[in-house]
mmCIF file of C-alpha atoms in Angstrom:
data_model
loop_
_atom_site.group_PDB
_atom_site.id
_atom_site.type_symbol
_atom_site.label_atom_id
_atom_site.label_comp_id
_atom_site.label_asym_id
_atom_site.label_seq_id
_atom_site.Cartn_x
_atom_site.Cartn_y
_atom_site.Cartn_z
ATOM 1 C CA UNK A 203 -28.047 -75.975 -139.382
ATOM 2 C CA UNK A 204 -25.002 -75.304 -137.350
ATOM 3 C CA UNK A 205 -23.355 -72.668 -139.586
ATOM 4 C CA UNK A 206 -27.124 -70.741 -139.496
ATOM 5 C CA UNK A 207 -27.548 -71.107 -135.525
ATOM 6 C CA UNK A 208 -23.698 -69.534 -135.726
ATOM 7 C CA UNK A 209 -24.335 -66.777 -137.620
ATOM 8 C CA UNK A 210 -27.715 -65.949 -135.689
ATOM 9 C CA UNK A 211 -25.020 -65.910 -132.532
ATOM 10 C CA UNK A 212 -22.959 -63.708 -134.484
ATOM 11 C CA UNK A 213 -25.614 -61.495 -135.001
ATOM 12 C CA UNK A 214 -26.789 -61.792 -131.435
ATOM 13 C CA UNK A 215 -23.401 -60.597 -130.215
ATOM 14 C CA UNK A 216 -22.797 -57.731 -132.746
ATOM 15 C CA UNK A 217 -26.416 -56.756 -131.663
ATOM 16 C CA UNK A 218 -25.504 -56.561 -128.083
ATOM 17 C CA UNK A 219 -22.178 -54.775 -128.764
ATOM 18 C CA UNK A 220 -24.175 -52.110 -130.720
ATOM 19 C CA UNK A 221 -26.463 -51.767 -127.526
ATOM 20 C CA UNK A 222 -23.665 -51.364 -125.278
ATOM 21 C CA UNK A 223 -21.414 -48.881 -127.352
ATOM 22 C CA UNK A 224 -25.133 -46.203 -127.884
ATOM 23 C CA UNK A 225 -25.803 -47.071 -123.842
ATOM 24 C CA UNK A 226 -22.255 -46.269 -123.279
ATOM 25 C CA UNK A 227 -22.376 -43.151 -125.871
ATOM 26 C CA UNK A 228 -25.418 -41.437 -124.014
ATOM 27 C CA UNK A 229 -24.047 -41.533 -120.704
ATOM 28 C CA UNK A 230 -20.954 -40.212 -121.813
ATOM 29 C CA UNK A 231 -23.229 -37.644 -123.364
ATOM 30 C CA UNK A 232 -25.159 -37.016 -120.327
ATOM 31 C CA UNK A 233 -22.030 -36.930 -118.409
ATOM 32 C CA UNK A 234 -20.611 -33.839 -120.659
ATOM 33 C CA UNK A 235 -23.448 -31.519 -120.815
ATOM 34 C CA UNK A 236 -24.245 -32.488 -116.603
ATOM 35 C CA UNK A 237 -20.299 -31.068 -116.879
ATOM 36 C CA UNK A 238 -21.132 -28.608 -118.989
ATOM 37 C CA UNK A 239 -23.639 -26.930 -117.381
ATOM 38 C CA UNK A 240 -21.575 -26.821 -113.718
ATOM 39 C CA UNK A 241 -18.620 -25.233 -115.435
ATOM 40 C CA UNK A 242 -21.032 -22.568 -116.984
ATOM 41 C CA UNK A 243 -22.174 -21.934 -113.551
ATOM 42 C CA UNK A 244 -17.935 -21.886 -111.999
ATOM 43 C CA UNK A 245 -17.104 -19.526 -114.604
ATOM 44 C CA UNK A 246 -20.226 -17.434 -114.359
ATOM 45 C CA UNK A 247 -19.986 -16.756 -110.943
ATOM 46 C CA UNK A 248 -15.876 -16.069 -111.565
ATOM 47 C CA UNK A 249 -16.838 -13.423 -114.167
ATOM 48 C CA UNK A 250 -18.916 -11.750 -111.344
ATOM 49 C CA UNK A 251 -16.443 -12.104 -108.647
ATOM 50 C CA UNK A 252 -13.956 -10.114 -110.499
ATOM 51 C CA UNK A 253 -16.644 -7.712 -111.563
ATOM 52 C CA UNK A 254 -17.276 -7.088 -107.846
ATOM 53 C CA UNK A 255 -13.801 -6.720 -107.092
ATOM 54 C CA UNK A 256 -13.393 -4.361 -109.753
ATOM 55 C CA UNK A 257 -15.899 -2.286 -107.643
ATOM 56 C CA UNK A 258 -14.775 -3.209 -104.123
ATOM 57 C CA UNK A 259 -17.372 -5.279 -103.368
ATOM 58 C CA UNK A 260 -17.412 -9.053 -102.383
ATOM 59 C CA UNK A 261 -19.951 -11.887 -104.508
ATOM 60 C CA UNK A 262 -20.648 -15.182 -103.429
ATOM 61 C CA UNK A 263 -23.297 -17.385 -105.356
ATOM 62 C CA UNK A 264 -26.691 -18.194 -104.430
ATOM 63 C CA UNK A 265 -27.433 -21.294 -102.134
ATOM 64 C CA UNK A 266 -30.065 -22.272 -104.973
ATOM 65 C CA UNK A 267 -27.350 -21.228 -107.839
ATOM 66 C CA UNK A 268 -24.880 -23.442 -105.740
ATOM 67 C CA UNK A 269 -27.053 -26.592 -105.752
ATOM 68 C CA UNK A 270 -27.867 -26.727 -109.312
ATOM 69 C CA UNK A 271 -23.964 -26.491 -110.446
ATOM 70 C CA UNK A 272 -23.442 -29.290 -107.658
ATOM 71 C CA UNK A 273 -26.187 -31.541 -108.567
ATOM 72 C CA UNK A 274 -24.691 -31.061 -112.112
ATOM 73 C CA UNK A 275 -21.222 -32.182 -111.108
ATOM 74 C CA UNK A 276 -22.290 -34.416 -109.122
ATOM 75 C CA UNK A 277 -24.079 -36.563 -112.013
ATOM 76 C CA UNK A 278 -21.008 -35.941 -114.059
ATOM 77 C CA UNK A 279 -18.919 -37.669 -111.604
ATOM 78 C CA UNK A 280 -21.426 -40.823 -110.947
ATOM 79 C CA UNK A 281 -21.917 -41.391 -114.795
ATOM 80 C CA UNK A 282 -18.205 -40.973 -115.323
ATOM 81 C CA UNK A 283 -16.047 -41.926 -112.042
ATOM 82 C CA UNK A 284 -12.605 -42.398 -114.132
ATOM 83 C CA UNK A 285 -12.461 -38.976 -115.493
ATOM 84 C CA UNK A 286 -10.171 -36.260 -114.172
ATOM 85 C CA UNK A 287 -11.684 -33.512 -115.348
ATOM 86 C CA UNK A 288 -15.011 -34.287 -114.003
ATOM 87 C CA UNK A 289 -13.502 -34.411 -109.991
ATOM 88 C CA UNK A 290 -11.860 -31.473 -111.022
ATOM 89 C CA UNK A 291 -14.945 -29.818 -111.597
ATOM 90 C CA UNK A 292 -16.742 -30.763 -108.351
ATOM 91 C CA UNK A 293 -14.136 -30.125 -106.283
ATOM 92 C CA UNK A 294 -14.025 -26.117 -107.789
ATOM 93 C CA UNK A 295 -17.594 -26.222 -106.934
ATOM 94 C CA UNK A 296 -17.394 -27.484 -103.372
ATOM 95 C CA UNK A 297 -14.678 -24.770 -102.994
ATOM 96 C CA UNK A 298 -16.789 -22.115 -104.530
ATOM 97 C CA UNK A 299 -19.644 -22.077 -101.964
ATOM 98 C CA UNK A 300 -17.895 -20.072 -99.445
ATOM 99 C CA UNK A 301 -15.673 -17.973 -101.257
ATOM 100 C CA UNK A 302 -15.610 -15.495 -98.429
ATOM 101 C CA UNK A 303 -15.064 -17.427 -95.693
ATOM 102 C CA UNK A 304 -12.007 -16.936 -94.006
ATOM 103 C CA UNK A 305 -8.753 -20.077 -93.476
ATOM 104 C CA UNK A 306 -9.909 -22.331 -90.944
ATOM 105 C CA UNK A 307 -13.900 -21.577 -91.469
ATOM 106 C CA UNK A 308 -15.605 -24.230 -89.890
ATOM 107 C CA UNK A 309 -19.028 -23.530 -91.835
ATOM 108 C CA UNK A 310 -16.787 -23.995 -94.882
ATOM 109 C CA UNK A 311 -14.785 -27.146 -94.145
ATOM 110 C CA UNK A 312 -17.093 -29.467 -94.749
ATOM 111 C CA UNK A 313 -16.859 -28.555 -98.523
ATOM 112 C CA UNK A 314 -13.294 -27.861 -98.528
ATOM 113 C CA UNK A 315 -12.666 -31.355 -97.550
ATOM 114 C CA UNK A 316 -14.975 -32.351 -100.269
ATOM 115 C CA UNK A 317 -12.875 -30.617 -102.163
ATOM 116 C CA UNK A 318 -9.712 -32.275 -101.074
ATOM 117 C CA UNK A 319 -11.155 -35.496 -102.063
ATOM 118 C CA UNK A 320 -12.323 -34.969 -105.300
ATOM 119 C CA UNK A 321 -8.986 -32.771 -106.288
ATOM 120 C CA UNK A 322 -6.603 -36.217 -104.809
ATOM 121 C CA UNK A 323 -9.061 -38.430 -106.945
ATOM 122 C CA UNK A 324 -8.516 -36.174 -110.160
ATOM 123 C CA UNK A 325 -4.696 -36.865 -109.680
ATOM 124 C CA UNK A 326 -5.048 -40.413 -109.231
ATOM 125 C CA UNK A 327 -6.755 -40.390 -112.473
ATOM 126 C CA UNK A 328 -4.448 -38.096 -114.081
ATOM 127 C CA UNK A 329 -1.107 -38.091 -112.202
ATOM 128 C CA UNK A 330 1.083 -35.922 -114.665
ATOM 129 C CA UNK A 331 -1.587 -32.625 -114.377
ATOM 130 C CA UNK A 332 0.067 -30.315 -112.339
ATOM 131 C CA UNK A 333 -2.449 -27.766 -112.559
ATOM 132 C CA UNK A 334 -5.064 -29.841 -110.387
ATOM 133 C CA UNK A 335 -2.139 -29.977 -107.722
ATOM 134 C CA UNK A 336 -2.393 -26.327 -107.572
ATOM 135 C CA UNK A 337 -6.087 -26.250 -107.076
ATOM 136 C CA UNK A 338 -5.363 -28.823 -104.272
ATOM 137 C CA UNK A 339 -2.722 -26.951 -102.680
ATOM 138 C CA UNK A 340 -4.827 -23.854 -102.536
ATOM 139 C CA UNK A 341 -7.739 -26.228 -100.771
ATOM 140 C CA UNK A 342 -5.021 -27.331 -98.231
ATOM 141 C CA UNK A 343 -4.114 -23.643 -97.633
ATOM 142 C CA UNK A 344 -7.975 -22.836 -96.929
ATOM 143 C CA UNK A 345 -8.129 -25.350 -94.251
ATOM 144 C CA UNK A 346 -5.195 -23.818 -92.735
ATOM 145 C CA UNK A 347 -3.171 -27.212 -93.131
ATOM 146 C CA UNK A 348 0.488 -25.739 -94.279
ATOM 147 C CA UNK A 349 1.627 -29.471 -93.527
ATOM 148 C CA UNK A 350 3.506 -32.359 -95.177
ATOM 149 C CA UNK A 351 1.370 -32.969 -97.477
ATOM 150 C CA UNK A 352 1.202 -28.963 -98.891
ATOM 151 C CA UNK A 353 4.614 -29.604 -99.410
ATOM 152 C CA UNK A 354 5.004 -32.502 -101.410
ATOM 153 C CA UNK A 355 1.649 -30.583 -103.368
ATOM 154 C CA UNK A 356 3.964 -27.755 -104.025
ATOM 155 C CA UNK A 357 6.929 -29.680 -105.142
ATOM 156 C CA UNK A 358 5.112 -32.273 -107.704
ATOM 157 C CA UNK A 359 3.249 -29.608 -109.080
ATOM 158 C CA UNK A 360 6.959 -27.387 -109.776
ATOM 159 C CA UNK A 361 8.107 -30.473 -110.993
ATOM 160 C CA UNK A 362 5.355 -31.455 -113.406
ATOM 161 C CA UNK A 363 4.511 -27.869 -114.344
ATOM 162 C CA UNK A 364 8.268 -26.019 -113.793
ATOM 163 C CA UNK A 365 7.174 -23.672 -116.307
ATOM 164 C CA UNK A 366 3.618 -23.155 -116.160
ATOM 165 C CA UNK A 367 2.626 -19.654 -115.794
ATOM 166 C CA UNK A 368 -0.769 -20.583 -113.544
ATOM 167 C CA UNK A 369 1.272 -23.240 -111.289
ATOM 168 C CA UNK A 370 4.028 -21.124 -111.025
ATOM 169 C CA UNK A 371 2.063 -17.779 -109.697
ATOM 170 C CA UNK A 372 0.181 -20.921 -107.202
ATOM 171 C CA UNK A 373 3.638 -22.109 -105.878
ATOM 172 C CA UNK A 374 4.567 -18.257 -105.208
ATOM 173 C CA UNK A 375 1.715 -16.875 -104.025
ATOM 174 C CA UNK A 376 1.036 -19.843 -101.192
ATOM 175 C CA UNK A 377 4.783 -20.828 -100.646
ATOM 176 C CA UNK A 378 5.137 -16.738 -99.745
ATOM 177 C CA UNK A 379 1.886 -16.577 -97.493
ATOM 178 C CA UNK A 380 3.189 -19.873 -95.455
ATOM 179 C CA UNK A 381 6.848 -19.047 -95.820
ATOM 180 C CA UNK A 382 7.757 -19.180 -91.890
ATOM 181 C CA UNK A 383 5.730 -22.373 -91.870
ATOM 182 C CA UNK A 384 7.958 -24.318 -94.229
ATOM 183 C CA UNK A 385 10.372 -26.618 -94.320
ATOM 184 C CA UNK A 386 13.514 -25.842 -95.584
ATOM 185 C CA UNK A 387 12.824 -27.968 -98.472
ATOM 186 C CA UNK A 388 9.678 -26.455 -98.984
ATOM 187 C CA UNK A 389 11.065 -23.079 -99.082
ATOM 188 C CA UNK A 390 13.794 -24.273 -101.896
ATOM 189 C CA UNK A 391 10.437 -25.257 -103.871
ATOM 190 C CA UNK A 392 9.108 -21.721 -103.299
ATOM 191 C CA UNK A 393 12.553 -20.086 -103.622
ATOM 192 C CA UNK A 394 13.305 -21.679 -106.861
ATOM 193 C CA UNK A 395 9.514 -21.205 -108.772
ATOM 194 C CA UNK A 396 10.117 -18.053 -107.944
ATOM 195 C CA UNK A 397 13.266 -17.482 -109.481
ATOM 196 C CA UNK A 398 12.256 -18.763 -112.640
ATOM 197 C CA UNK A 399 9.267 -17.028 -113.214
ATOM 198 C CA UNK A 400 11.209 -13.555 -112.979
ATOM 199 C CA UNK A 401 13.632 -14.718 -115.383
ATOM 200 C CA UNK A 402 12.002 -14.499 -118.543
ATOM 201 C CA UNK A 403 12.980 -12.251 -121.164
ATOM 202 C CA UNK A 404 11.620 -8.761 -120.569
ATOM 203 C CA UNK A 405 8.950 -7.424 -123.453
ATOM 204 C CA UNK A 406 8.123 -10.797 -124.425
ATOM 205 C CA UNK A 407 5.355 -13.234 -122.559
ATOM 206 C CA UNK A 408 7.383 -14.338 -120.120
ATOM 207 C CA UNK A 409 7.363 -10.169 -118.434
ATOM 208 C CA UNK A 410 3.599 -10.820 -118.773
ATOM 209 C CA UNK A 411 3.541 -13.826 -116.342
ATOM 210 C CA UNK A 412 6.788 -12.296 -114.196
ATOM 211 C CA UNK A 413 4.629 -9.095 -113.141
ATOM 212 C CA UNK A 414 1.833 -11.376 -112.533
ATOM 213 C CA UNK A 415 3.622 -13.036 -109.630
ATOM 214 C CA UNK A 416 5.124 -9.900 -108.837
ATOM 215 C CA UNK A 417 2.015 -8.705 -107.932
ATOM 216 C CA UNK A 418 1.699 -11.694 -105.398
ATOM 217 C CA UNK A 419 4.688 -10.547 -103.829
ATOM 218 C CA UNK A 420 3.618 -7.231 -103.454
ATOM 219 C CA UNK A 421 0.335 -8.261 -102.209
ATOM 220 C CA UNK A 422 1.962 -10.575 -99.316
ATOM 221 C CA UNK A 423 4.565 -7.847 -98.537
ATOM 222 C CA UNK A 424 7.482 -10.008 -99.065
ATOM 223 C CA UNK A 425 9.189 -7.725 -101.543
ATOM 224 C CA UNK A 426 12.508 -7.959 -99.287
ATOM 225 C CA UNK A 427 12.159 -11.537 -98.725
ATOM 226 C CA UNK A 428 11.879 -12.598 -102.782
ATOM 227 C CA UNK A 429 15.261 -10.042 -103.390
ATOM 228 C CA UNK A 430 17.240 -11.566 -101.155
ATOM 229 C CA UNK A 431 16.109 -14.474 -102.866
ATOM 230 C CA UNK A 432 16.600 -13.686 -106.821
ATOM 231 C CA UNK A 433 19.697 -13.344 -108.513
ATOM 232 C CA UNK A 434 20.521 -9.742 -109.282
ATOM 233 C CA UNK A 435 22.966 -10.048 -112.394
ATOM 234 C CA UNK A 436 19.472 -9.781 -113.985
ATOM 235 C CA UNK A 437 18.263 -6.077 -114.645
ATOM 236 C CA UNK A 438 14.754 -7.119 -114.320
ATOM 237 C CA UNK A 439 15.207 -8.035 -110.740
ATOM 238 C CA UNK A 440 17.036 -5.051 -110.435
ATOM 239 C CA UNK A 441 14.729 -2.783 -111.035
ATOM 240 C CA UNK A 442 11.853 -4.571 -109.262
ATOM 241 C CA UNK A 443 14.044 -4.497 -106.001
ATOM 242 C CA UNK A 444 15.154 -1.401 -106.043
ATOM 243 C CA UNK A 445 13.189 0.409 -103.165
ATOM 244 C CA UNK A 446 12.189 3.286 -105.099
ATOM 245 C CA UNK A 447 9.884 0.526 -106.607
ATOM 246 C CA UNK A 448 8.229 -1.260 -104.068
#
């Protein structure tokens, strides 16, 4: 009698665990294709941003395009609070629906502080990323808040990420725009991400990725300040800062 009422227990439990794992396993399903479904939207609306650039216009996505992707993230998030990747994705989307609007927009802060949170709770979650510390110095940059906490954004993500292409043209390209607004130590940060990424090997991938922030520089006008900055026992950098080339 007892060894039959223990086995129906046995089978009782094993039942529930099976319940629990297939609950589990569809909302973990749900979760991914709610995901899914807002990155589409991110990354359609990034293909057509660059296609209007390429023709000198602006895009920005439709209020009713926005609130689909964000209802989409949103679940994402609620069935699936502990992943990264998930914040990640609705903080991109709270930063994507006022791509025009300019530093400091007060019709756009609302989101971009959204977007603060969710990019701090995808680093709680995944610490080590340094790519989401990019996306979160960028957010702090749009809220015009070159502060203390840009700065240590700046310096975990060139720590984590010394040589990753993406972080390294982030570093650059916001460490140059807020230069005067640093700290000394923030400028070292800046200063030494920048060395690095023009000090790859020329022809191979590294030139790729070197022009790439070159660009930056170019585009914030800071071609003198980044010479006086790099090392010029490298012919790269002497050819970039020769005048002739700017």
């Amino acid at each position: 009698m007892n060894a039959a009422r223990g086995w129906r227990w046995a089978a009782y439990a094993a039942g529930v665990a099976v319940l629990m794992f297939a609950l589990w396993s569809l909302l973990w399903l749900v979760a991914d294709l709610s995901a899914f479904r807002a990155r589409a939207w991110a990354e359609t609306w990034s293909h057509q941003a660059q296609q209007a650039a390429a023709r000198g216009a602006s895009y920005a996505p439709r209020q009713q395009d926005w609130s689909v992707a964000q209802a989409h993230a949103e679940r994402a998030v609620r069935l699936s609070p502990a992943n990264a990747d998930y914040h990640e994705l609705l903080g991109v989307i709270h930063e994507l629906r006022h791509p025009l609007a300019d530093i400091g927009d007060e019709t756009a802060r609302p989101d971009r502080e959204q977007a603060l949170l969710h990019f701090r709770a995808a680093i709680e979650r995944r610490p080590t990323w340094p790519y989401v510390r990019a996306r979160l110095a960028y957010a702090l940059v749009r809220l015009d808040r070159v502060d203390a906490e840009l700065e240590s954004t700046l310096a975990e993500a060139a720590r984590l990420g010394p040589w990753e292409p993406p972080v390294m043209l982030a570093i650059v390209d916001i460490g140059l725009d807020s230069w005067f607004r640093l700290s000394p130590a923030g400028r070292q940060v800046v200063s030494d991400t920048l060395v690095r990424s023009q000090s790859w090997a020329a022809g191979g991938r590294g030139q790729k990725h070197g022009d790439m922030v070159w660009e930056r520089v170019q585009a914030h006008r800071k071609q003198a300040l980044a010479c006086s900055l790099l090392p010029m026992n490298d012919e790269r950098n002497r050819r970039i800062c020769h005048p002739d080339n700017w």
